[in-house]
Amino acid sequence: MVKAMGIDVGSTTVKVVVIDKNKKILFKHIENTKPRIKEQVKEVIGKVKERFKGEDIPIISTGYGRKLVEEAKKSMTEITCHAKGIYYALNTTGTLIDIGGQDSKVIVVEKYGRVLDFTMNDKCSAGTGRFLENTAARMDIPVEKIGEIALKSEKEVKISSTCTVFAESEIISLLAYGEEIGSILKGLHRGLITRIVGMINSVAFTPPLMLSGGVAKNRAIKEMLEEETGYSIKMPEHPQLIGAYGAAIISLEQNI
Amino acid sequence: MNVLKKLKYALMTNLIGKPYLRIERKKSEKKIAKLFNPDSPLNPPLKITAYTKEFVSSHYFKGRYIEGVKPVAWVTSGAPIEILKALGFFLIYPENHAALCGARKVQMDLIKTAEKEGLSNNVCSYVRTDIGSLLSGRTPAGKLPKPDLLLACSNICQTVLHWYRMLEKHLNIPLVIIDTPFVYNEIEPHQVEYVKKQLLHSLLPVAEKIAKKSLKEKELKKVIKFSKDATELWLEILNLCKEKPSPLTVFDQFVFMAPIVEMRGDRETVDYYNEMYKEVKSKVNTRKGALKRERRRLLWDNLPIWFKMRELAVKMAERGISIPISTYTYAWGELAPLMDLKKDEFEVIAKVYLSPILNRGTGHKLNTMVKMVKEFKLDGVILHSDRSCKPYSMGQMDQRNRLIEEFKIPAMLLEADQNDENAYSEEQIAIRIESFFEMLGVSYG
Ligand code: SF4
């Protein structure tokens, strides 16, 4: 049976997806990125091959470490793969927001998952998952919880530093002045969302809005983005896997 | 004293300089041959490439011995130099010198020197490079002659005004500033009058006094004619790049444009572009492109990234991406039709120097880009958002959006800097470029 594999080697996690010829996901896997990426990738792919023994599955790699995947036939950028992946995951054109650990991107997706326009926040961590992760760590709260806490808070304090490092010291002083954790977290989310909205405004935006990346699991991000933009946001079933899924689809298309 | 200097100048430039530079040319011919081996995605460059280096170097070489022989002026790239040329001035263009430092990759040390002396890293990197060179005395040109006069024109940016005032203070010599009001739509007669007045009443008396002679109309006409001829040839050369495959890429043009900036008004410059035209034309006739395989054609907006030229040229060529033209290289050619030899010279000069792309609205640049995309049959635009050059980069965000939304032309912003390597992030830029190429249907392996 025809199959294809996509592997997304990101700065935070490595994601693998295997699909069949109808683009249905047969296998998926996520693990944290380790310092020795080459070896890690080899091992991961080895395990997948083990599972689909005897089958020749073509691989396309993507993500920051895409060039380190020796087993891949080809590597493609995250932009191309995300566009492809989201188009088939949600069956629609539109504008995808992907908030990853290291960068965020906004991609305008056309028919068949072609890219019409894109922009990236790659200069500064303030619009990325790292921004939330770092500050959550500062407050000693697990990152999975911060969205819920932020949403529960009625009050919201303004965090004026857009820089992750400076925001950290700002938070410390806010805490020292007795501000509630919830309202600080809400302010932090607002800071990130404002950045993302700026990016959306700078591309050739077409609705609907779609969301992917690890941060998509955070409910506050989705809700606050909807509130800021006035559009409801569509989410795929596996937001973190969109890049790998897109890579697998491209691999499939190129091998049929 | 001056006779001695003149003798030394003649001896050094003719007897020593010429043979020395010829040997240098042979060396660069060999170097070029090595770079363009059979595996290179680029075809061998024009034969005139090696001579270009010799030609430009000869100018700097003369500069080493020129003090006391001819009056020297340091000028901005868009300064009305025809008047100075006609008075016999030898000219140095600090912007070109900074670009030379960038292309030779010696600029970062100079930039550091300038920053240590207090220049902010927000200041244009050309200024930092040149001030660093002035303060340390280091330059790949050997030595720059001390100027007797500074001439700055506001038609490219406001930065040059501050820069030249700094030079004025440091060198303690006269500075003439020509103020060219911004052109929103068409050039107005009162603007021409205003600039003309400054040329006649601010620049001319000071320049004549330093040159110790008065301006002759015949001389001025001659210089304007040479400027016009060279500029026209440059325009014709660039227009040949409308052909598919393009005989030149913008990376060639960035190198070839040096004489049109710093040696315009000379007869040799006209000869140089004449030769180049013939060579480019024969390439077109035999359908030989700059790239071995041209798959997509793009427009470049803004200055080059001098310290990354070769890498970018190869990276693009490997994917079959050709950049046949840029708003920057074309801007010089566009001035040619304005040089009407039948009109009053000062009026012509005023008009020409009111017209540079940076002295016009952002809408004008957008229209220029759209027109170029059509005429040069291009598939997209790369807008280099140059941290240094604010006037060139201003408006690019809107220009990019309108290219995409209104004109359906794919476009991408590339954030970098012409000379400052600290504003260049390798991996991020690689991803942007690759993503853009994939979007254009040209993917990496
Ligand atoms: S700001 Fe731009 S126009 Fe002005 S000197 Fe720098 S590069 Fe040239």
XYZ file of C-alpha atoms and ligand atoms in Angstrom:
709
model
C 0.000 0.000 0.000
C 1.283 3.486 -0.853
C 2.467 5.458 2.171
C 4.461 8.604 2.817
C 6.257 10.064 5.801
C 6.850 13.622 6.960
C 9.221 14.622 9.724
C 9.276 18.071 11.282
C 12.446 18.709 13.259
C 11.617 21.805 15.272
C 13.601 23.631 17.919
C 11.430 22.266 20.712
C 9.963 19.016 19.390
C 10.432 16.423 16.671
C 7.231 15.312 14.973
C 6.648 12.367 12.651
C 3.577 11.511 10.611
C 2.921 8.583 8.265
C -0.082 8.767 5.938
C -1.769 6.485 3.458
C -2.665 7.379 -0.096
C -5.880 9.072 1.048
C -3.844 11.368 3.304
C -5.184 9.621 6.382
C -2.809 9.584 9.341
C -1.662 6.023 10.085
C 0.991 6.906 12.586
C 2.030 9.948 14.589
C 4.735 10.648 17.094
C 6.037 13.664 19.038
C 9.084 13.927 21.259
C 11.286 16.682 22.649
C 14.240 17.724 20.524
C 17.548 16.555 21.943
C 20.911 18.194 21.421
C 22.142 15.444 19.093
C 19.500 15.840 16.446
C 21.062 13.655 13.768
C 21.204 10.599 16.001
C 17.786 11.279 17.451
C 16.215 11.516 14.016
C 17.889 8.304 12.919
C 16.503 6.516 15.915
C 12.994 7.866 15.470
C 12.898 6.982 11.801
C 14.327 3.561 12.591
C 11.416 2.899 14.942
C 8.869 3.940 12.340
C 10.502 1.729 9.751
C 10.420 -1.126 12.205
C 6.687 -0.667 12.466
C 6.109 -0.594 8.735
C 8.604 -3.330 8.027
C 9.436 -4.089 4.452
C 7.683 -1.008 3.116
C 9.564 1.675 1.276
C 8.176 4.915 2.647
C 9.521 8.122 1.048
C 10.343 10.865 3.561
C 10.301 14.644 3.314
C 11.774 16.642 6.155
C 10.967 20.139 7.385
C 11.664 22.400 10.366
C 14.869 24.005 11.608
C 16.708 20.702 11.553
C 15.366 19.601 8.165
C 18.793 19.380 6.599
C 19.981 16.987 9.296
C 17.588 14.254 8.214
C 19.794 12.069 6.062
C 17.029 9.594 5.290
C 14.847 12.268 3.663
C 14.531 12.412 -0.104
C 14.123 16.129 0.058
C 13.658 18.918 2.559
C 11.096 21.706 2.365
C 10.613 24.787 4.520
C 8.012 24.945 7.268
C 6.077 27.574 5.355
C 5.400 25.289 2.412
C 4.678 22.259 4.612
C 2.362 24.077 7.000
C 0.331 25.498 4.145
C -0.017 22.074 2.592
C -0.820 20.400 5.910
C -3.472 22.821 7.080
C -5.227 22.891 3.720
C -5.805 19.156 3.812
C -6.395 18.969 7.562
C -9.178 21.555 7.497
C -10.139 21.363 3.853
C -10.134 25.108 3.337
C -8.077 28.047 2.146
C -7.473 30.908 4.583
C -4.838 32.384 6.845
C -2.833 30.137 9.129
C -1.218 31.317 12.321
C 1.478 28.978 13.534
C 3.022 29.765 16.893
C 6.039 27.621 17.462
C 8.732 27.504 20.088
C 11.305 29.491 18.147
C 9.317 31.525 15.657
C 5.789 32.380 14.654
C 4.481 32.574 11.152
C 1.379 33.751 9.384
C 0.728 32.064 6.047
C -1.966 32.851 3.519
C -3.002 29.511 2.063
C -4.497 29.046 -1.374
C -6.093 26.070 -3.102
C -4.190 22.804 -2.827
C -2.194 24.295 0.018
C -0.196 26.698 -2.118
C 1.344 29.704 -0.371
C 0.077 33.097 -1.445
C 1.942 35.167 1.114
C 3.720 34.707 4.419
C 5.482 36.544 7.180
C 7.634 35.339 10.037
C 8.515 36.644 13.435
C 12.047 35.379 13.492
C 13.992 38.249 14.957
C 12.633 38.298 18.469
C 11.141 35.730 20.793
C 8.346 38.005 22.013
C 5.847 36.602 19.523
C 6.705 32.971 20.094
C 5.936 30.140 22.452
C 9.204 30.804 24.232
C 7.813 34.082 25.518
C 5.089 32.287 27.451
C 7.272 29.359 28.410
C 9.962 31.538 29.938
C 7.609 33.666 31.924
C 5.584 30.678 33.102
C 8.796 29.157 34.367
C 9.565 32.427 36.184
C 6.277 32.135 38.042
C 6.702 28.458 38.659
C 3.555 27.453 36.811
C 3.402 24.528 34.353
C 3.065 25.920 30.858
C -0.075 23.828 30.143
C -1.901 25.669 32.919
C -1.173 29.289 32.075
C -3.947 29.653 29.507
C -6.625 28.488 31.922
C -5.371 30.752 34.689
C -5.266 33.740 32.354
C -8.808 33.137 31.121
C -10.171 32.912 34.642
C -8.836 36.304 35.574
C -11.180 39.269 35.227
C -8.420 41.792 35.610
C -5.577 42.271 33.181
C -2.358 44.190 33.807
C -0.476 45.709 30.958
C 2.992 44.326 30.423
C 4.821 47.131 28.715
C 8.044 45.313 27.804
C 7.783 43.534 24.496
C 11.138 41.879 25.072
C 11.026 38.462 26.738
C 13.969 39.170 28.974
C 12.718 42.563 30.098
C 9.187 41.236 30.529
C 10.597 38.788 33.057
C 11.928 41.533 35.278
C 8.734 43.497 34.835
C 6.772 40.483 36.066
C 8.966 40.116 39.095
C 8.282 43.659 40.110
C 4.560 43.298 39.405
C 4.511 40.255 41.666
C 6.407 42.174 44.280
C 3.734 44.884 44.143
C 1.157 42.219 44.870
C -0.463 41.854 41.447
C -2.458 38.654 40.951
C -0.758 35.956 38.899
C -3.871 35.563 36.757
C -3.991 39.179 35.706
C -0.290 39.202 34.928
C -0.701 36.100 32.788
C -3.610 37.644 30.961
C -1.478 40.681 30.200
C 1.284 38.445 28.934
C -1.035 36.651 26.566
C -2.268 40.005 25.341
C 1.304 40.990 24.551
C 1.825 37.904 22.415
C -1.531 38.247 20.675
C -0.855 41.884 19.801
C 2.321 40.808 18.039
C 0.501 38.122 16.108
C -2.283 40.499 15.087
C 0.409 42.844 13.760
C 1.663 40.006 11.597
C -1.812 39.165 10.349
C -2.242 42.789 9.340
C 0.939 42.681 7.331
C -0.046 39.863 4.965
C -2.638 39.557 2.213
C -5.159 38.234 4.729
C -7.993 35.938 3.629
C -10.447 34.445 6.137
C -10.956 32.102 7.885
C -8.201 32.202 10.482
C -6.619 28.890 11.379
C -4.263 28.043 14.211
C -1.486 25.492 14.556
C 1.710 24.853 16.514
C 2.301 23.741 20.072
C 0.900 26.948 21.528
C -2.482 26.281 19.862
C -3.257 23.935 22.738
C -3.421 26.971 24.986
C -7.111 27.938 25.033
C -6.436 31.533 25.985
C -4.515 32.084 22.771
C -7.413 30.943 20.632
C -10.049 32.862 22.565
C -8.090 36.062 22.820
C -7.131 35.936 19.153
C -10.796 35.597 18.267
C -11.610 38.511 20.520
C -8.889 40.727 18.986
C -9.554 39.897 15.342
C -13.297 39.376 15.408
C -12.937 36.145 13.426
C -13.638 32.685 14.744
C -10.651 30.419 14.522
C -10.528 26.947 13.047
C -8.282 24.396 14.666
C -7.066 21.097 13.250
C -7.267 17.953 15.321
C -3.490 17.785 15.808
C -2.212 21.361 15.696
C 1.354 20.372 16.481
C 1.575 17.924 13.601
C 0.603 20.205 10.747
C 4.166 20.708 9.486
C 4.960 16.995 9.504
C 1.567 16.194 7.995
C 2.186 18.688 5.174
C 5.632 17.208 4.554
C 4.079 13.755 4.323
C 1.499 14.988 1.811
C 4.166 16.603 -0.358
C 6.111 13.371 -0.174
C 3.002 11.493 -1.261
C 2.263 13.890 -4.122
C 5.779 13.656 -5.424
C 5.807 9.911 -5.367
C 2.534 9.060 -7.006
C 56.177 72.369 -4.962
C 53.164 71.785 -7.164
C 55.382 71.025 -10.121
C 57.074 68.323 -8.090
C 53.724 66.896 -7.072
C 52.531 66.950 -10.644
C 55.646 65.108 -11.752
C 55.218 62.515 -9.045
C 51.556 62.107 -9.975
C 52.392 61.580 -13.662
C 55.162 59.158 -12.817
C 53.177 57.125 -10.338
C 49.953 56.894 -12.296
C 51.429 56.281 -15.739
C 54.732 54.516 -15.302
C 54.008 52.571 -12.166
C 50.271 52.579 -11.708
C 49.246 51.333 -15.114
C 51.517 48.264 -15.298
C 50.774 47.467 -11.658
C 47.051 47.539 -12.241
C 47.424 45.467 -15.368
C 49.149 42.751 -13.348
C 46.314 42.991 -10.835
C 43.840 42.527 -13.673
C 45.589 39.357 -14.802
C 45.384 38.084 -11.235
C 41.663 38.770 -11.004
C 41.093 37.167 -14.402
C 42.612 33.989 -13.008
C 40.581 34.256 -9.834
C 37.364 34.687 -11.799
C 38.188 31.716 -14.020
C 38.611 29.610 -10.898
C 35.284 30.713 -9.423
C 33.372 29.899 -12.570
C 34.313 26.285 -13.010
C 32.079 23.901 -14.970
C 30.068 23.075 -11.811
C 29.100 26.675 -11.171
C 25.413 27.433 -11.752
C 26.560 30.711 -13.280
C 28.038 31.168 -16.708
C 31.420 32.918 -16.801
C 30.949 36.668 -16.321
C 31.653 39.355 -18.921
C 35.268 39.753 -19.950
C 35.033 43.340 -18.819
C 34.599 42.203 -15.187
C 38.324 42.000 -14.482
C 38.887 45.321 -16.222
C 36.190 46.912 -14.054
C 38.302 46.316 -11.007
C 41.332 47.805 -12.730
C 39.294 50.775 -13.908
C 37.867 51.551 -10.479
C 41.203 50.920 -8.759
C 42.936 53.295 -11.154
C 40.695 56.044 -9.870
C 41.665 55.371 -6.267
C 45.270 54.955 -7.311
C 45.274 58.427 -8.867
C 43.701 59.678 -5.671
C 46.770 58.673 -3.687
C 48.915 61.225 -5.497
C 46.374 63.856 -6.398
C 46.790 66.228 -3.453
C 48.366 69.438 -4.683
C 47.781 68.455 -8.301
C 44.046 68.970 -8.543
C 41.509 70.303 -6.075
C 39.757 67.443 -4.281
C 36.113 67.229 -3.261
C 34.274 64.570 -1.285
C 30.738 64.336 -2.559
C 27.518 62.421 -1.979
C 26.451 59.982 -4.690
C 23.662 62.243 -5.871
C 25.642 65.492 -5.854
C 25.668 67.775 -8.905
C 29.266 66.902 -9.723
C 29.252 68.125 -13.321
C 30.041 71.630 -12.094
C 32.990 70.421 -10.041
C 34.269 68.187 -12.824
C 34.194 71.076 -15.252
C 36.344 73.022 -12.803
C 38.899 70.221 -12.715
C 38.078 68.726 -9.310
C 39.107 65.187 -8.428
C 36.188 63.472 -6.708
C 35.857 60.917 -3.953
C 32.494 59.370 -3.125
C 32.550 58.201 0.493
C 29.421 56.086 -0.099
C 31.140 54.151 -2.859
C 34.204 53.845 -0.741
C 32.100 52.353 2.051
C 30.535 49.934 -0.425
C 34.012 48.931 -1.550
C 34.940 48.210 2.066
C 31.782 46.093 2.407
C 32.415 44.146 -0.777
C 35.995 43.460 0.342
C 34.614 42.486 3.771
C 36.837 44.830 5.749
C 33.969 47.038 6.903
C 33.211 45.508 10.304
C 36.467 46.654 11.891
C 35.893 50.154 10.615
C 32.325 50.116 11.892
C 33.589 49.051 15.296
C 36.071 51.917 15.343
C 33.325 54.426 14.577
C 31.011 52.957 17.205
C 33.772 53.102 19.761
C 34.038 56.801 19.045
C 30.373 57.203 19.829
C 28.435 56.695 16.606
C 25.211 54.850 17.330
C 24.572 51.565 15.564
C 21.338 53.093 14.284
C 23.315 55.365 12.004
C 23.655 54.270 8.362
C 26.457 51.720 8.077
C 28.047 53.670 5.211
C 28.616 56.535 7.623
C 30.017 54.220 10.268
C 32.293 52.508 7.749
C 33.650 55.778 6.386
C 34.054 57.544 9.687
C 35.848 54.436 10.953
C 38.127 54.600 7.943
C 38.764 58.320 8.376
C 39.606 57.951 12.058
C 41.806 54.892 11.671
C 43.309 55.687 8.288
C 42.530 52.150 7.141
C 41.122 51.663 3.660
C 41.349 49.000 0.958
C 41.977 51.898 -1.454
C 45.424 52.493 0.030
C 44.842 56.109 0.938
C 42.079 58.601 0.338
C 43.109 62.121 -0.656
C 42.243 64.890 1.793
C 39.446 67.032 0.422
C 39.449 70.796 -0.108
C 35.676 70.906 -0.410
C 32.670 68.890 0.759
C 29.507 68.746 -1.297
C 26.335 67.105 -0.019
C 22.977 66.987 -1.682
C 19.812 66.123 0.228
C 18.275 64.189 -2.695
C 19.160 60.785 -1.217
C 18.666 61.188 2.514
C 18.926 63.467 5.507
C 21.705 61.323 6.900
C 24.250 62.832 4.530
C 23.613 66.293 5.952
C 24.656 65.206 9.431
C 27.447 63.086 8.048
C 28.953 65.930 6.023
C 28.583 68.409 8.848
C 30.588 65.980 10.940
C 33.229 65.857 8.208
C 33.213 69.637 7.956
C 33.968 69.950 11.637
C 36.588 67.247 11.653
C 38.424 68.373 8.514
C 37.810 72.073 8.941
C 37.064 72.753 5.272
C 34.111 74.340 3.463
C 30.886 72.388 3.061
C 28.252 73.194 0.480
C 24.815 71.708 0.931
C 22.395 71.621 -1.968
C 18.862 71.251 -0.734
C 16.597 69.428 -3.170
C 12.967 69.592 -2.057
C 11.015 66.355 -2.096
C 9.127 65.628 -5.301
C 5.682 64.275 -4.529
C 4.339 63.975 -8.076
C 5.918 66.076 -10.808
C 8.882 68.416 -10.509
C 7.574 71.964 -10.091
C 9.204 74.937 -11.849
C 9.779 76.699 -8.520
C 11.720 73.683 -7.265
C 14.001 73.831 -10.295
C 14.473 77.550 -9.758
C 15.306 77.014 -6.080
C 17.955 74.360 -6.786
C 19.377 76.353 -9.697
C 19.829 79.360 -7.434
C 21.785 77.293 -4.942
C 24.014 75.908 -7.672
C 24.767 79.380 -8.968
C 25.049 81.232 -5.694
C 26.194 78.676 -3.107
C 28.190 76.078 -4.951
C 29.731 77.932 -7.850
C 31.515 80.773 -6.009
C 33.031 78.428 -3.407
C 34.096 75.882 -6.001
C 35.589 78.499 -8.290
C 37.515 80.005 -5.424
C 39.020 76.660 -4.461
C 39.745 75.699 -8.068
C 41.210 79.161 -8.651
C 39.456 79.482 -11.976
C 36.074 80.321 -13.364
C 33.665 77.913 -14.907
C 33.677 77.667 -18.685
C 30.397 76.833 -20.349
C 32.164 74.720 -22.940
C 33.755 72.563 -20.257
C 30.481 72.139 -18.423
C 28.694 71.133 -21.606
C 31.392 68.574 -22.300
C 31.096 67.010 -18.863
C 27.310 66.884 -19.064
C 27.613 65.244 -22.460
C 29.896 62.539 -21.061
C 27.564 62.038 -18.104
C 24.631 61.741 -20.442
C 26.362 59.350 -22.846
C 27.512 57.029 -20.050
C 24.117 57.095 -18.378
C 22.348 56.372 -21.654
C 24.630 53.434 -22.339
C 24.009 52.122 -18.848
C 20.274 52.332 -19.456
C 20.631 50.467 -22.751
C 22.717 47.762 -21.089
C 20.103 47.309 -18.389
C 17.332 47.216 -20.948
C 19.082 44.287 -22.607
C 18.321 42.396 -19.403
C 14.667 42.335 -20.454
C 15.699 39.455 -22.699
C 15.212 35.864 -21.596
C 17.600 34.569 -20.358
C 18.973 37.742 -18.868
C 22.603 38.364 -19.893
C 23.397 39.945 -16.505
C 22.146 39.564 -12.977
C 21.784 42.344 -10.506
C 24.898 41.055 -8.747
C 26.921 41.864 -11.871
C 25.212 45.221 -12.142
C 26.036 46.209 -8.577
C 29.709 45.880 -9.502
C 29.397 47.425 -12.953
C 27.546 50.463 -11.696
C 30.524 51.835 -9.738
C 31.875 53.955 -12.637
C 28.455 55.439 -13.405
C 28.420 56.816 -9.889
C 31.994 57.759 -9.207
C 33.381 58.395 -12.664
C 30.490 59.903 -14.536
C 31.466 62.918 -16.576
C 34.692 61.273 -17.849
C 35.335 60.216 -21.421
C 36.856 56.895 -20.256
C 33.622 56.016 -18.533
C 31.730 56.377 -21.794
C 34.291 54.094 -23.482
C 33.951 51.590 -20.657
C 30.178 51.321 -21.015
C 30.488 51.208 -24.771
C 32.658 48.129 -24.493
C 30.283 46.628 -21.980
C 27.297 47.268 -24.200
C 28.944 45.422 -27.086
C 29.727 42.429 -24.922
C 26.268 42.243 -23.383
C 24.652 42.639 -26.791
C 26.650 39.743 -28.192
C 25.562 37.636 -25.238
C 21.967 38.466 -26.036
C 22.505 37.643 -29.708
C 23.813 34.208 -28.822
C 21.141 33.802 -26.120
C 23.704 33.215 -23.441
C 22.337 34.037 -20.020
C 24.105 34.936 -16.806
C 22.719 31.727 -15.314
C 23.097 28.320 -16.850
C 19.427 27.753 -16.235
C 16.958 30.570 -15.647
C 13.750 29.283 -14.087
C 12.316 32.382 -12.437
C 13.081 36.080 -12.724
C 12.856 38.512 -9.814
C 13.195 42.207 -9.106
C 15.508 43.452 -6.339
C 14.552 46.591 -4.460
C 17.050 48.678 -2.485
C 20.821 48.560 -2.039
C 22.762 45.312 -2.223
C 24.053 43.425 0.790
C 27.672 44.061 -0.134
C 29.277 41.513 2.152
C 27.027 38.671 0.934
C 26.977 39.332 -2.777
C 28.749 36.225 -3.999
C 26.965 33.857 -1.607
C 23.555 35.218 -2.549
C 24.355 35.178 -6.268
C 25.296 31.507 -6.105
C 22.435 30.551 -3.801
C 19.914 32.067 -6.188
C 21.583 30.701 -9.307
C 21.621 27.180 -7.876
C 17.832 27.261 -7.878
C 17.594 28.915 -11.262
C 16.541 32.226 -9.735
C 17.731 35.120 -11.830
C 17.510 38.734 -10.748
C 17.804 40.658 -14.004
C 17.228 44.118 -12.567
C 16.816 46.292 -9.477
C 15.250 49.647 -8.763
C 18.682 50.705 -7.485
C 20.762 49.976 -10.571
C 18.003 51.219 -12.871
C 17.670 54.505 -11.011
C 20.928 55.748 -12.527
C 19.865 54.953 -16.059
C 16.498 56.625 -15.617
C 18.176 60.006 -15.286
C 19.582 59.874 -18.828
C 16.608 61.281 -20.731
C 16.581 64.340 -18.447
C 20.028 65.424 -19.577
C 18.866 67.641 -22.390
C 21.954 69.185 -23.936
C 20.023 71.918 -25.698
C 18.712 73.463 -22.499
C 20.344 75.754 -19.965
C 22.951 73.632 -18.156
C 22.058 74.756 -14.671
C 18.412 74.038 -15.242
C 19.244 70.579 -16.555
C 21.456 69.839 -13.568
C 18.783 71.063 -11.173
C 16.184 68.814 -12.772
C 18.416 65.753 -12.887
C 19.341 66.013 -9.237
C 15.777 66.615 -8.127
C 14.770 63.335 -9.749
C 16.496 60.435 -7.953
C 14.147 57.726 -6.756
C 14.898 58.552 -3.108
C 13.760 62.130 -3.623
C 10.339 60.982 -4.778
C 7.278 59.577 -3.088
C 6.820 55.934 -2.201
C 3.983 55.719 -4.723
C 6.448 56.597 -7.463
C 8.628 53.687 -6.423
C 5.668 51.311 -6.348
C 4.686 52.337 -9.873
C 8.274 51.944 -11.023
C 8.370 48.437 -9.594
C 5.107 47.403 -11.199
C 6.292 48.763 -14.540
C 9.606 46.958 -14.231
C 7.924 43.654 -13.376
C 5.974 43.928 -16.627
C 8.773 45.132 -18.848
C 11.404 42.749 -17.543
C 8.924 39.846 -17.450
C 9.503 39.129 -13.773
C 7.844 36.577 -11.482
C 8.232 38.376 -8.177
C 9.974 40.975 -6.062
C 12.505 40.799 -3.238
C 12.407 43.950 -1.167
C 15.594 44.263 0.824
C 14.530 46.089 3.948
C 17.848 47.778 4.619
C 18.247 48.736 8.241
C 20.735 51.427 7.289
C 18.930 53.109 4.468
C 15.745 54.428 5.985
C 14.595 56.510 3.004
C 14.892 53.560 0.653
C 13.210 51.124 3.040
C 10.407 53.401 4.161
C 7.117 52.363 2.599
C 8.320 48.897 1.626
C 5.783 47.208 3.868
C 2.916 48.906 2.004
C 4.615 48.489 -1.333
C 4.949 44.782 -0.661
C 1.306 44.432 0.359
C 0.056 46.359 -2.635
C 2.245 44.369 -5.018
C 0.608 41.214 -3.701
C -2.952 42.382 -3.227
C -3.474 44.849 -6.053
C -1.078 43.616 -8.669
C -0.945 39.901 -7.806
C 2.854 39.975 -7.833
C 4.550 37.713 -5.259
C 6.796 39.776 -3.024
C 8.960 39.244 0.019
C 10.708 41.474 2.544
C 14.268 40.526 3.376
C 15.553 42.245 6.483
C 19.269 42.914 6.320
C 21.767 45.724 5.882
C 24.053 46.927 3.140
C 27.226 46.869 5.242
C 26.507 45.881 8.839
C 26.871 42.146 9.315
C 25.319 42.401 12.766
C 21.978 43.063 11.109
C 22.169 39.884 9.077
C 20.901 36.614 10.540
C 22.044 33.795 8.347
C 19.572 31.023 9.171
C 16.485 33.239 9.241
C 17.337 34.773 5.910
C 17.997 31.344 4.409
C 14.556 30.133 5.520
C 12.807 33.187 4.134
C 14.539 32.903 0.801
C 13.904 29.176 0.543
C 10.244 29.575 1.510
C 9.830 32.278 -1.100
C 11.431 30.131 -3.775
C 9.180 27.221 -2.848
C 6.227 29.539 -3.092
C 7.353 30.410 -6.612
C 7.443 26.707 -7.377
C 11.216 26.305 -7.250
C 12.137 24.006 -4.409
C 15.383 23.059 -2.787
C 16.721 19.525 -2.817
S 20.938 56.417 4.482
Fe 20.745 55.442 2.471
S 20.966 57.097 1.006
Fe 21.730 57.859 2.966
S 23.917 57.459 2.917
Fe 22.977 55.701 3.922
S 22.619 54.259 2.267
Fe 22.988 56.235 1.313
